[in-house]
Tab-separated table of C-alpha atoms in Angstrom:
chain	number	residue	atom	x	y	z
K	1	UNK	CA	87.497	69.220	114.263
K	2	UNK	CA	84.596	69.109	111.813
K	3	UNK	CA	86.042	72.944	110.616
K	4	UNK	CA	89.076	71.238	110.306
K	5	UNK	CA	87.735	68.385	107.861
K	6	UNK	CA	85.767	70.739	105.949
K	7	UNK	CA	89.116	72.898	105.163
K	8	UNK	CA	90.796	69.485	104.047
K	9	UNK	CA	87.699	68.338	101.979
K	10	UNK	CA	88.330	71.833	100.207
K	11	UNK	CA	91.635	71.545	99.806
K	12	UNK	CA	91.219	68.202	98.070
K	13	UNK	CA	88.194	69.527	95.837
K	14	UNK	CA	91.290	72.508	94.782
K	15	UNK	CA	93.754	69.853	94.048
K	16	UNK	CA	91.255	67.996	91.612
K	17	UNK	CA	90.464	71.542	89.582
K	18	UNK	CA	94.332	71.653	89.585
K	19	UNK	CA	95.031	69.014	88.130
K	20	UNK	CA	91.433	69.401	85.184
K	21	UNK	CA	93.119	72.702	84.786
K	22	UNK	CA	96.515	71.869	84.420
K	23	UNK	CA	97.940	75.678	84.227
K	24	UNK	CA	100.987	76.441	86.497
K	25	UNK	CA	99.275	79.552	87.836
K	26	UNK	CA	96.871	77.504	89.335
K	27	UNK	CA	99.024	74.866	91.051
K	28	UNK	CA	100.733	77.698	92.774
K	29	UNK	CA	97.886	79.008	94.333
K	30	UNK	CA	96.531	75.745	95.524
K	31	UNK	CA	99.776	75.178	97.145
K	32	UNK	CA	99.417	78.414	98.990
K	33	UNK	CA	95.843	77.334	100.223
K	34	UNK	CA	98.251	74.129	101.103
K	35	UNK	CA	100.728	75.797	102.801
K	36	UNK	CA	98.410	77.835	105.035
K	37	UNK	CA	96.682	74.736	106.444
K	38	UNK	CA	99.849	73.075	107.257
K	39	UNK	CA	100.742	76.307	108.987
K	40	UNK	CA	97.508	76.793	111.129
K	41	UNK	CA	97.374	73.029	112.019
K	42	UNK	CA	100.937	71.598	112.094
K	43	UNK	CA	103.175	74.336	112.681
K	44	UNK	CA	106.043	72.767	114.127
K	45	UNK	CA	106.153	70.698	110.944
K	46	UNK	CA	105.631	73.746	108.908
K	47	UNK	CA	109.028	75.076	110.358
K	48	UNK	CA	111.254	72.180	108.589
K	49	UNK	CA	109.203	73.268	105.297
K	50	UNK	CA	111.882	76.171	105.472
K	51	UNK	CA	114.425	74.404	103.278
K	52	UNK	CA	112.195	74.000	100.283
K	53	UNK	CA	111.248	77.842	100.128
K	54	UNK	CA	115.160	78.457	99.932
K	55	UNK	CA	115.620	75.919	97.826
K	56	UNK	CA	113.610	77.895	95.300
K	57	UNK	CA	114.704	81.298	96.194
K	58	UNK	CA	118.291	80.172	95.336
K	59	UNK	CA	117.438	78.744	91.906
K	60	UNK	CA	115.878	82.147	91.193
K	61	UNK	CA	119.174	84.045	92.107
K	62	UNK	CA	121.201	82.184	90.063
K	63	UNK	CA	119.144	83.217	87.413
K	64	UNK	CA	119.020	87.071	87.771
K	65	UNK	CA	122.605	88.335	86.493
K	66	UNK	CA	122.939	86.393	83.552
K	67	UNK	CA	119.333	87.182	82.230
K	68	UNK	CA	119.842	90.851	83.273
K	69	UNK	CA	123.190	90.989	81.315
K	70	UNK	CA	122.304	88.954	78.354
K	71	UNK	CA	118.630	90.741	77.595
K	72	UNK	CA	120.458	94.129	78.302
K	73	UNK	CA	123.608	93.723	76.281
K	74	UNK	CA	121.210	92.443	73.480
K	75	UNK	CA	118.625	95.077	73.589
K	76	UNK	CA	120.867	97.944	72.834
K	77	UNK	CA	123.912	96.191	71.337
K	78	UNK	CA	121.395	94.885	68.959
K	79	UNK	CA	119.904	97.678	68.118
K	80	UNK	CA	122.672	100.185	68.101
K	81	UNK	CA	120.062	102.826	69.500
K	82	UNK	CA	122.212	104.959	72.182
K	83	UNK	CA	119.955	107.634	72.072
K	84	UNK	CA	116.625	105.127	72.951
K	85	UNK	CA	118.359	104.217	75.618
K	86	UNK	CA	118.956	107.510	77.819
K	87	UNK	CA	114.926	107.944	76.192
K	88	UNK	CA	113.851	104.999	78.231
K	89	UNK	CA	116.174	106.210	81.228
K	90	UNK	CA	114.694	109.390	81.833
K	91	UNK	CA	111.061	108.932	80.761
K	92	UNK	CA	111.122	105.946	83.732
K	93	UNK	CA	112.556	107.807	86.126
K	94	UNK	CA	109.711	110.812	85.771
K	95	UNK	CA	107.393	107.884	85.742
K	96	UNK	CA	108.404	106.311	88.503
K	97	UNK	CA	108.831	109.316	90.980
K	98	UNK	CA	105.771	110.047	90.130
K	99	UNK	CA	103.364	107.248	90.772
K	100	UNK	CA	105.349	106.396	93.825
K	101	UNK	CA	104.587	110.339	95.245
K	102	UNK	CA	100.813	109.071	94.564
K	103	UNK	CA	101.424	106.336	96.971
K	104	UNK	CA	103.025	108.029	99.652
K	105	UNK	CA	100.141	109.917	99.797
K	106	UNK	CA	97.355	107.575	100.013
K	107	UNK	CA	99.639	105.761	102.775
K	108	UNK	CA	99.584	108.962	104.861
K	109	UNK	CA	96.073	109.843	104.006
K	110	UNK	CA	95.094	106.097	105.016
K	111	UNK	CA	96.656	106.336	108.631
K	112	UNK	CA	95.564	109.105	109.583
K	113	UNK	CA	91.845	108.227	108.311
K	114	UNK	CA	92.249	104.885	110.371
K	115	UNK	CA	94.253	106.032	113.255
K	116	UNK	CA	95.536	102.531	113.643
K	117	UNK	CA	98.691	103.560	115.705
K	118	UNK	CA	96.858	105.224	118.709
K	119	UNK	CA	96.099	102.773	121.775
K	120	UNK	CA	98.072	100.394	120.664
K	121	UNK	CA	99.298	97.718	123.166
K	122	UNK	CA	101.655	95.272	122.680
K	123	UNK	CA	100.770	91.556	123.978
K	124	UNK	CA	101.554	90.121	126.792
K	125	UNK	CA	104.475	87.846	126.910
K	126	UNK	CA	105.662	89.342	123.324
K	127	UNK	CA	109.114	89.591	122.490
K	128	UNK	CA	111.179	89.933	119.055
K	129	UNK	CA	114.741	91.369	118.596
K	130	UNK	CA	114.544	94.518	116.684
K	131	UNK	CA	117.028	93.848	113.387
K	132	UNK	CA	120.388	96.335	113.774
K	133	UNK	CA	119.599	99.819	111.550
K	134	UNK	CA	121.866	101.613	110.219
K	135	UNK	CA	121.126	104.711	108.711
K	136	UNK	CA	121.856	105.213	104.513
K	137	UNK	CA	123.080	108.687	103.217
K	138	UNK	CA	122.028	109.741	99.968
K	139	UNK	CA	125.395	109.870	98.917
K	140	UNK	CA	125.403	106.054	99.682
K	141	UNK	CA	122.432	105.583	98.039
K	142	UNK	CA	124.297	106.995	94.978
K	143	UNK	CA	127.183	105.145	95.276
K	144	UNK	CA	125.797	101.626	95.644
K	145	UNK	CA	123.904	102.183	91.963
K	146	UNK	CA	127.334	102.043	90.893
K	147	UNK	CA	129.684	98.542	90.625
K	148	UNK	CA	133.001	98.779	92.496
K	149	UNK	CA	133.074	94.886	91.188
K	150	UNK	CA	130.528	92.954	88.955
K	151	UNK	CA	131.640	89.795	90.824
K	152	UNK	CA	130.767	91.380	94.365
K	153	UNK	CA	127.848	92.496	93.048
K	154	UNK	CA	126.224	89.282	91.767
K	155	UNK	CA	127.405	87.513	94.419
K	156	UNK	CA	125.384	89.401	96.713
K	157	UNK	CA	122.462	89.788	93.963
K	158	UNK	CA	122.338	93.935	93.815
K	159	UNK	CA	120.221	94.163	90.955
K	160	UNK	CA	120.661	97.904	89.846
K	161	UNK	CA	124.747	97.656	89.793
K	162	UNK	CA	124.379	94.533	87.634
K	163	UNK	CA	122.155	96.633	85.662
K	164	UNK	CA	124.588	99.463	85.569
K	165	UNK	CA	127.316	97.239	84.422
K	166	UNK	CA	125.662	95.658	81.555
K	167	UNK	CA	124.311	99.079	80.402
K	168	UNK	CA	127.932	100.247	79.911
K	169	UNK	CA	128.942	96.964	78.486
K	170	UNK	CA	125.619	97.111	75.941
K	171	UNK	CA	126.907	100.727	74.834
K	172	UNK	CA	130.495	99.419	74.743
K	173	UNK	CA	129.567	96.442	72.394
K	174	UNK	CA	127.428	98.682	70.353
K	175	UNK	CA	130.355	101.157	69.182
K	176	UNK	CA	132.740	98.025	68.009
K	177	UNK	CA	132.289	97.028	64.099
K	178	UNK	CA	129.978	94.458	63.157
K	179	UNK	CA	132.918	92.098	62.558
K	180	UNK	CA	133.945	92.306	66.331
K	181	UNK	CA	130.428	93.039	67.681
K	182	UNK	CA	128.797	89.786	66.445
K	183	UNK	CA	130.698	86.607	68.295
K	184	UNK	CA	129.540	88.860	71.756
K	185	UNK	CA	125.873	89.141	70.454
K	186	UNK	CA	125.578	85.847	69.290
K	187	UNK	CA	126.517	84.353	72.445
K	188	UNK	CA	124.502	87.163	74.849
K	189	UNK	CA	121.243	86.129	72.512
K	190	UNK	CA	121.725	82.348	73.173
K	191	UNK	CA	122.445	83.072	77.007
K	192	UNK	CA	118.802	84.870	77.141
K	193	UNK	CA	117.519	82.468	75.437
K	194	UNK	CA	118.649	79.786	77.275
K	195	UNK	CA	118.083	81.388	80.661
K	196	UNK	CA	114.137	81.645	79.877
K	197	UNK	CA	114.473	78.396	79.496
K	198	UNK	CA	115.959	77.955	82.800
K	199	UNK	CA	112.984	79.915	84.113
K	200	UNK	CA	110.613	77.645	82.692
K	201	UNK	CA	112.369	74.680	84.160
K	202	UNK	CA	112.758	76.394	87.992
K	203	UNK	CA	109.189	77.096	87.741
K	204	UNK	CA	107.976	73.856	87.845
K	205	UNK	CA	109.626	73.780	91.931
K	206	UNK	CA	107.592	77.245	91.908
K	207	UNK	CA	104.651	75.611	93.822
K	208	UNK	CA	106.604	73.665	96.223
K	209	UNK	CA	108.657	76.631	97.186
K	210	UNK	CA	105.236	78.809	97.244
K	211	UNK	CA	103.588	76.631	99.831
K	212	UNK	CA	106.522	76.379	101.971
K	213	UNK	CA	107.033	79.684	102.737
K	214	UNK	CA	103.561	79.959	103.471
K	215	UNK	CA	103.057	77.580	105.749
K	216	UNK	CA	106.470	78.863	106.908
K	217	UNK	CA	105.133	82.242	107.414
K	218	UNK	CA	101.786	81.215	109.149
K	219	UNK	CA	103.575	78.661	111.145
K	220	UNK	CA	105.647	81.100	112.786
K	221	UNK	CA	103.211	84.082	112.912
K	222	UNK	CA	100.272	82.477	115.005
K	223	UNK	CA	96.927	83.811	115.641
K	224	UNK	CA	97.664	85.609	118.521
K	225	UNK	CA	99.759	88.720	117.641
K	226	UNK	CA	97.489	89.115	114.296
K	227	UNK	CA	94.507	89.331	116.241
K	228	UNK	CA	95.586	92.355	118.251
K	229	UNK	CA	97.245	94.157	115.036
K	230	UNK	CA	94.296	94.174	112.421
K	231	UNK	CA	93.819	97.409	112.279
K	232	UNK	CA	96.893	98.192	110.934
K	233	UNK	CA	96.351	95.068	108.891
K	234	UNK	CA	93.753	96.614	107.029
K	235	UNK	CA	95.024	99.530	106.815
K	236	UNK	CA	97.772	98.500	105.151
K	237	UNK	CA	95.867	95.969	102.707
K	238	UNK	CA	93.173	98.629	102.242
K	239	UNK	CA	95.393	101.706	101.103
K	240	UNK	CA	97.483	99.126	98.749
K	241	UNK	CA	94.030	98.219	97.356
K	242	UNK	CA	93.413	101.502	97.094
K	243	UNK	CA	96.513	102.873	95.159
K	244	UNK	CA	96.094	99.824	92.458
K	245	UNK	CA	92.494	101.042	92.087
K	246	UNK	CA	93.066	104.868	91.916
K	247	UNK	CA	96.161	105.110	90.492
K	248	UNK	CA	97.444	102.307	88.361
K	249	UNK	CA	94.136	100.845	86.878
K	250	UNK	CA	93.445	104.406	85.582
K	251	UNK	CA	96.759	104.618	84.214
K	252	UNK	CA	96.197	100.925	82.219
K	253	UNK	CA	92.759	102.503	80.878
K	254	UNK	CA	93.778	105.405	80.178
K	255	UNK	CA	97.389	103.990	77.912
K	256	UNK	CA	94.588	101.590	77.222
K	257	UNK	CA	96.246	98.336	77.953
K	258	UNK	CA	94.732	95.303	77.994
K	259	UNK	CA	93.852	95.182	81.165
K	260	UNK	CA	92.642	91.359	81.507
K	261	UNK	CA	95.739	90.269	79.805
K	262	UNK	CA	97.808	91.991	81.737
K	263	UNK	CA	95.942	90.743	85.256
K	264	UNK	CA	96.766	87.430	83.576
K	265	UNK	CA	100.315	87.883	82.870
K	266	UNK	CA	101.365	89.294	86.455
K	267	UNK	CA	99.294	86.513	88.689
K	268	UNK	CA	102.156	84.139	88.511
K	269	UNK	CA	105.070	86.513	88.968
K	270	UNK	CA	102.702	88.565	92.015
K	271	UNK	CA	101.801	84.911	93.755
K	272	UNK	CA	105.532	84.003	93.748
K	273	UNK	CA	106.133	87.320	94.871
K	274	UNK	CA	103.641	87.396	98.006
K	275	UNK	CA	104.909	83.856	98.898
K	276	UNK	CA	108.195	84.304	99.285
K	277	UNK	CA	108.152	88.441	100.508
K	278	UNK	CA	110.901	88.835	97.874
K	279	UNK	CA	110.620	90.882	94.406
K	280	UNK	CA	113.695	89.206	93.558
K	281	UNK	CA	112.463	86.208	93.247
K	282	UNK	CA	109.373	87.145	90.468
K	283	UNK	CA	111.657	89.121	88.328
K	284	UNK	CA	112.388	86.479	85.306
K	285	UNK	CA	109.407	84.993	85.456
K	286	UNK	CA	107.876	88.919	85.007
K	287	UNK	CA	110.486	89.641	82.456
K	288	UNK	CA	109.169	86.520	80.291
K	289	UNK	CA	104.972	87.346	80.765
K	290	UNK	CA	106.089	91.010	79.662
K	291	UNK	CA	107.930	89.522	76.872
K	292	UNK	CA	104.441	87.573	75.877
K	293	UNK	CA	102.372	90.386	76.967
K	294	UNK	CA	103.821	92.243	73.644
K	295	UNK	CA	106.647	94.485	75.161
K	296	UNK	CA	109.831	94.513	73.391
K	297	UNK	CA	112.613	92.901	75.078
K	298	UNK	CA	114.864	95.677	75.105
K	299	UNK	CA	112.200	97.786	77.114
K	300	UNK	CA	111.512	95.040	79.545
K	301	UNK	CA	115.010	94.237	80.691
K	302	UNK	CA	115.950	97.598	80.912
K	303	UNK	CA	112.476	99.257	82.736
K	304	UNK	CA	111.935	96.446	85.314
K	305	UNK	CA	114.937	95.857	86.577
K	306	UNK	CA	115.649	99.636	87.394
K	307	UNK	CA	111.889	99.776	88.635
K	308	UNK	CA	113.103	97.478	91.362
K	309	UNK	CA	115.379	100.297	92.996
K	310	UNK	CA	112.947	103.744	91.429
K	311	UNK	CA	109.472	102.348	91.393
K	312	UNK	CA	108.951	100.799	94.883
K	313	UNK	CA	105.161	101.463	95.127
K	314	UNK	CA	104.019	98.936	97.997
K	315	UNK	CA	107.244	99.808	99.850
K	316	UNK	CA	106.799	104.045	99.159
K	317	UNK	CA	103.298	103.456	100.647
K	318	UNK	CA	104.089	100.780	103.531
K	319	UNK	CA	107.006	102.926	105.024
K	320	UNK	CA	104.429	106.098	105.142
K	321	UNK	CA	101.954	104.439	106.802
K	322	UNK	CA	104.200	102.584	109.320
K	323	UNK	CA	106.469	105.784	110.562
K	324	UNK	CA	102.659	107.711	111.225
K	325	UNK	CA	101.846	104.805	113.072
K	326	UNK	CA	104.686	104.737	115.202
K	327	UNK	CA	103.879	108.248	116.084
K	328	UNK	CA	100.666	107.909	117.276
K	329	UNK	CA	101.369	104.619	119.196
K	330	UNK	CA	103.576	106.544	121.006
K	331	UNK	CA	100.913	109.764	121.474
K	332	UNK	CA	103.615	111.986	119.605
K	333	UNK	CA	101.457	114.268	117.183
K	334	UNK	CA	102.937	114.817	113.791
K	335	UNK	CA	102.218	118.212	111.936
K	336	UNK	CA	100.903	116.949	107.651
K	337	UNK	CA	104.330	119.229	106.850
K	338	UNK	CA	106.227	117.404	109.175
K	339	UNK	CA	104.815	113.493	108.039
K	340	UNK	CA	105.749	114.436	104.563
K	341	UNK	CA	109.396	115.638	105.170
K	342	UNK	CA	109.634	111.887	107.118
K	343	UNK	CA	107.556	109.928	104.106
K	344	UNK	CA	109.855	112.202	101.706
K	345	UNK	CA	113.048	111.014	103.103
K	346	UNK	CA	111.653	106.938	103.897
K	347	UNK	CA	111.359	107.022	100.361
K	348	UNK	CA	114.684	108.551	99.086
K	349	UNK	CA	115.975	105.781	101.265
K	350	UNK	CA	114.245	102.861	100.371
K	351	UNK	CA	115.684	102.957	96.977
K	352	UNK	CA	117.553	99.081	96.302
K	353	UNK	CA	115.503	97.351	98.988
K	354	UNK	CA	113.157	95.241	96.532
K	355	UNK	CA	115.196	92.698	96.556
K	356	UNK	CA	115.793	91.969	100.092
K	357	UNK	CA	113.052	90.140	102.381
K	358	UNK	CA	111.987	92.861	105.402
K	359	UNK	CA	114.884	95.262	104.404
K	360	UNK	CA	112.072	97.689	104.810
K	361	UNK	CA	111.976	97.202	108.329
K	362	UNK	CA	116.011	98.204	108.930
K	363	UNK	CA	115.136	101.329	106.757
K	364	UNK	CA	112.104	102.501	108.889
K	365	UNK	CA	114.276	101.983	112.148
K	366	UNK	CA	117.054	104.200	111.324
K	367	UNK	CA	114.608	106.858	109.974
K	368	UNK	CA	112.273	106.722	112.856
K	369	UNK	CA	115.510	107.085	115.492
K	370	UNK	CA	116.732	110.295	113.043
K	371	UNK	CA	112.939	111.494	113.535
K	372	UNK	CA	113.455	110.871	117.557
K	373	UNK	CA	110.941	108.672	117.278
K	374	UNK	CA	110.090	105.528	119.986
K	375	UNK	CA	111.348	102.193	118.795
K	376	UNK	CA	109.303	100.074	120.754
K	377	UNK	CA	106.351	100.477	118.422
K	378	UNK	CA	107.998	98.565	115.803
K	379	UNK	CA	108.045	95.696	118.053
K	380	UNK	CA	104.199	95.462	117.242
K	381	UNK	CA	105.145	95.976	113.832
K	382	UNK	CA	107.633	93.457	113.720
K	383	UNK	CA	105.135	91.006	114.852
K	384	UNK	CA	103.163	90.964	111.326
K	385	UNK	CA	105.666	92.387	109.239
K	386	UNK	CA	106.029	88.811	107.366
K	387	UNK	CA	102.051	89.267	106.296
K	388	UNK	CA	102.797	93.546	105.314
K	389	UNK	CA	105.660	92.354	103.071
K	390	UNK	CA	103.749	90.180	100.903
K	391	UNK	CA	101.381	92.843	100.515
K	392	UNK	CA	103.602	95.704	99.481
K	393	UNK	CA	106.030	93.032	97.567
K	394	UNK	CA	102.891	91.811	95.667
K	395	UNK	CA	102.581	95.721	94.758
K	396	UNK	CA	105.822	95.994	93.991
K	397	UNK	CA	105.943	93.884	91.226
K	398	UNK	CA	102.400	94.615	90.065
K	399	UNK	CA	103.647	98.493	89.507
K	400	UNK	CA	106.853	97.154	88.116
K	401	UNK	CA	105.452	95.073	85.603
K	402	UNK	CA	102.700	98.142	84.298
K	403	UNK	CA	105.664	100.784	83.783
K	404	UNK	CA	107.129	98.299	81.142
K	405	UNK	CA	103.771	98.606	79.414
K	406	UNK	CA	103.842	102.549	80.128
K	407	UNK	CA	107.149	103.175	78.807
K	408	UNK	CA	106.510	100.741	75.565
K	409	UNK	CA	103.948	102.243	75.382
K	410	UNK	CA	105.422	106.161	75.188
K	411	UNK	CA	107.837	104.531	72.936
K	412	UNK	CA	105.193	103.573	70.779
K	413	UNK	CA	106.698	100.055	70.732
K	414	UNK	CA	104.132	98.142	72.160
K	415	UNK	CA	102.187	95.938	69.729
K	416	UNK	CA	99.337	94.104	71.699
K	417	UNK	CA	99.688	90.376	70.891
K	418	UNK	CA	96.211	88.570	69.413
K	419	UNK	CA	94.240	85.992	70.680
K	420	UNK	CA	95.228	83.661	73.702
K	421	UNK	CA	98.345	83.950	75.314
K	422	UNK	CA	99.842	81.284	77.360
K	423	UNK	CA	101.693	82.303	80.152
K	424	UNK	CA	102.272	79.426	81.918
């Protein structure tokens, strides 16, 4: 009880510095403090909290396609530079296929360091119904980049065929005389413009929505089942630590980028992200901070939205950690040749998933069943997946948001903005 009070007293000391500090970043991480209290000590209540986190993750989905379509459309029609953009396309993709190797890597070395899989027992009284897989072909991999309809495909919020579309249309526009070009890119630069300031206005639900689905999350999860899975936990936490420290921080100092303004500009977009277990819902708040950060607009709305299908470096390195695990729960040794073919194909297949809450999950059951691997494993898995998601989401975003910097950088369009920047 007196633990209890003390947590509360704390709490109320973070809503004071809040409100001194006044700074939106702030207010969303007190309400995740928030949210996890009302989890751990009401968490029946914390169930009905459910509406407010969807509330939110709506308002962000309206969002997505028009400020995809309108920054696109702008950033090449504008600039009537065809040959920048197949630059930016391939100089991304090398980029991204090649940090996310790096953490496939550290995910396998990490397992097998940690052995977190082997003697693992599910407990007692435990049950959760596996979500149906279904296993994805490359060739349906490929197809889904492109839009059978743009309608379809913002109604069901598929980010890359959106950005697709509006690539075409951008290249389209840019080809018509000025005379005929202009009305279109008039109206595409007031949409963007008016869509940040939709962003801006959504935000202000951001900490409400935060600390529901936290308190959501916890209220669901319980101590129990966490308890007998921190091993893999850590291992998981750890390895993500690990990749931001060995591989992207070196690739900020080495481009040197500012580092601290950077940290500063992706804490709001990586807090919504490891609230709500959803990419999607960080992108236009990302999109803006890059904006601020100093990276042309036209680099930012093309690099991070295809980073959300190509650069999935939480999910690369979650998926190769959790298909060794599911080996050695269930005592089936795995040659290194043979848990790189399986992280090699988990991550061919993960492409699109950013967007989608646990989608990882469906992926790692159908590859694990092509592997003739044991499902029941994943039951365990399934048990904390809510806490691995915001982990590898948060990293998501966080690798996301550097490659826009990268690629400016290579471009030698990035002009570091001076003194202060609000991001809020």
């Amino acid at each position: 009880m007196v633990l209890i009070g003390l947590r509360w007293v704390t709490v109320a000391f973070a809503i004071f510095y809040a409100i001194k500090k006044g700074s939106l970043t702030t207010w969303i991480l007190l309400s995740m403090i928030i949210g996890v209290e009302i989890g751990l000590n009401y968490p029946h209540f914390a169930q009905n909290l459910q509406v407010l986190s969807k509330i939110f993750l709506s308002l962000v989905k309206t969002i997505i396609a028009p400020i995809l379509f309108s920054t696109l459309v702008v950033g090449i029609a504008g600039h009537s530079n065809l040959k920048q953009v197949g630059r930016m396309g391939w100089k991304s993709i090398l980029y991204f296929e090649v940090v996310t190797t790096f953490a496939l890597i550290i995910g396998l070395i990490a397992i097998n360091l940690t052995q977190a899989g082997a003697g693992i027992v599910l407990p007692e009284g435990f049950n959760q119904e596996l979500p149906e897989a279904k296993a994805q072909t490359w060739s349906e991999v490929i197809l889904h980049i492109f839009p059978e309809n743009i309608v379809k495909s913002i109604y069901h919020g598929d980010v890359l065929p959106i950005v697709v579309f509006s690539v075409i249309f951008g290249i389209a526009l840019a080809m018509l005389p000025e005379k005929k070009k202009k009305p279109m890119l008039d109206f595409s630069e007031s949409l963007a413009e008016a869509m940040f300031k939709f962003t801006n206005i959504i935000m202000h639900f951001a900490p409400f929505g935060v600390g529901a689905a936290i308190a959501v999350t916890v209220g669901h999860l319980g101590i129990d089942i966490l308890t007998s899975l921190l091993k893999l936990l850590f291992t998981l936490y750890g390895s993500l630590l690990a990749f931001m420290l060995l591989v992207l921080l070196p690739i900020a100092y080495f481009l040197k980028i500012p580092i601290r303004k950077f940290i500063r500009a992706v804490s709001e977009p990586v807090s919504i992200a490891f609230a709500t277990t959803s990419s999607e819902s960080a992108l236009p708040k990302a999109m803006e901070n890059m904006e601020k950060l100093g990276v042309p607009r036209k680099i930012v709305s093309f690099v991070l939205p295809t980073g959300y299908t190509f650069n999935l470096d939480g999910t690369t390195l979650y998926l190769s950690l959790a298909a060794v695990f599911v080996a050695q729960a269930a005592g089936i040794p795995l040659t290194i040749g043979q848990q790189l073919l399986m992280g090699l194909t988990l991550m061919l297949t993960s492409k699109g998933v950013a967007g989608v809450p646990r989608a990882s999950l469906v992926i790692l059951l159908g590859t694990a069943a092509s592997f003739g691997l044991p499902l029941w494993p994943i039951m365990a898995i399934l048990g904390i997946d809510e806490l691995m998601d915001m982990a590898r989401t948060s990293v998501n975003v966080t690798g996301n948001c550097l490659a826009t910097v990268v690629i400016a950088k290579w471009e030698k369009e990035y002009v570091e903005p001076e003194g202060e920047i609000n991001f809020d």
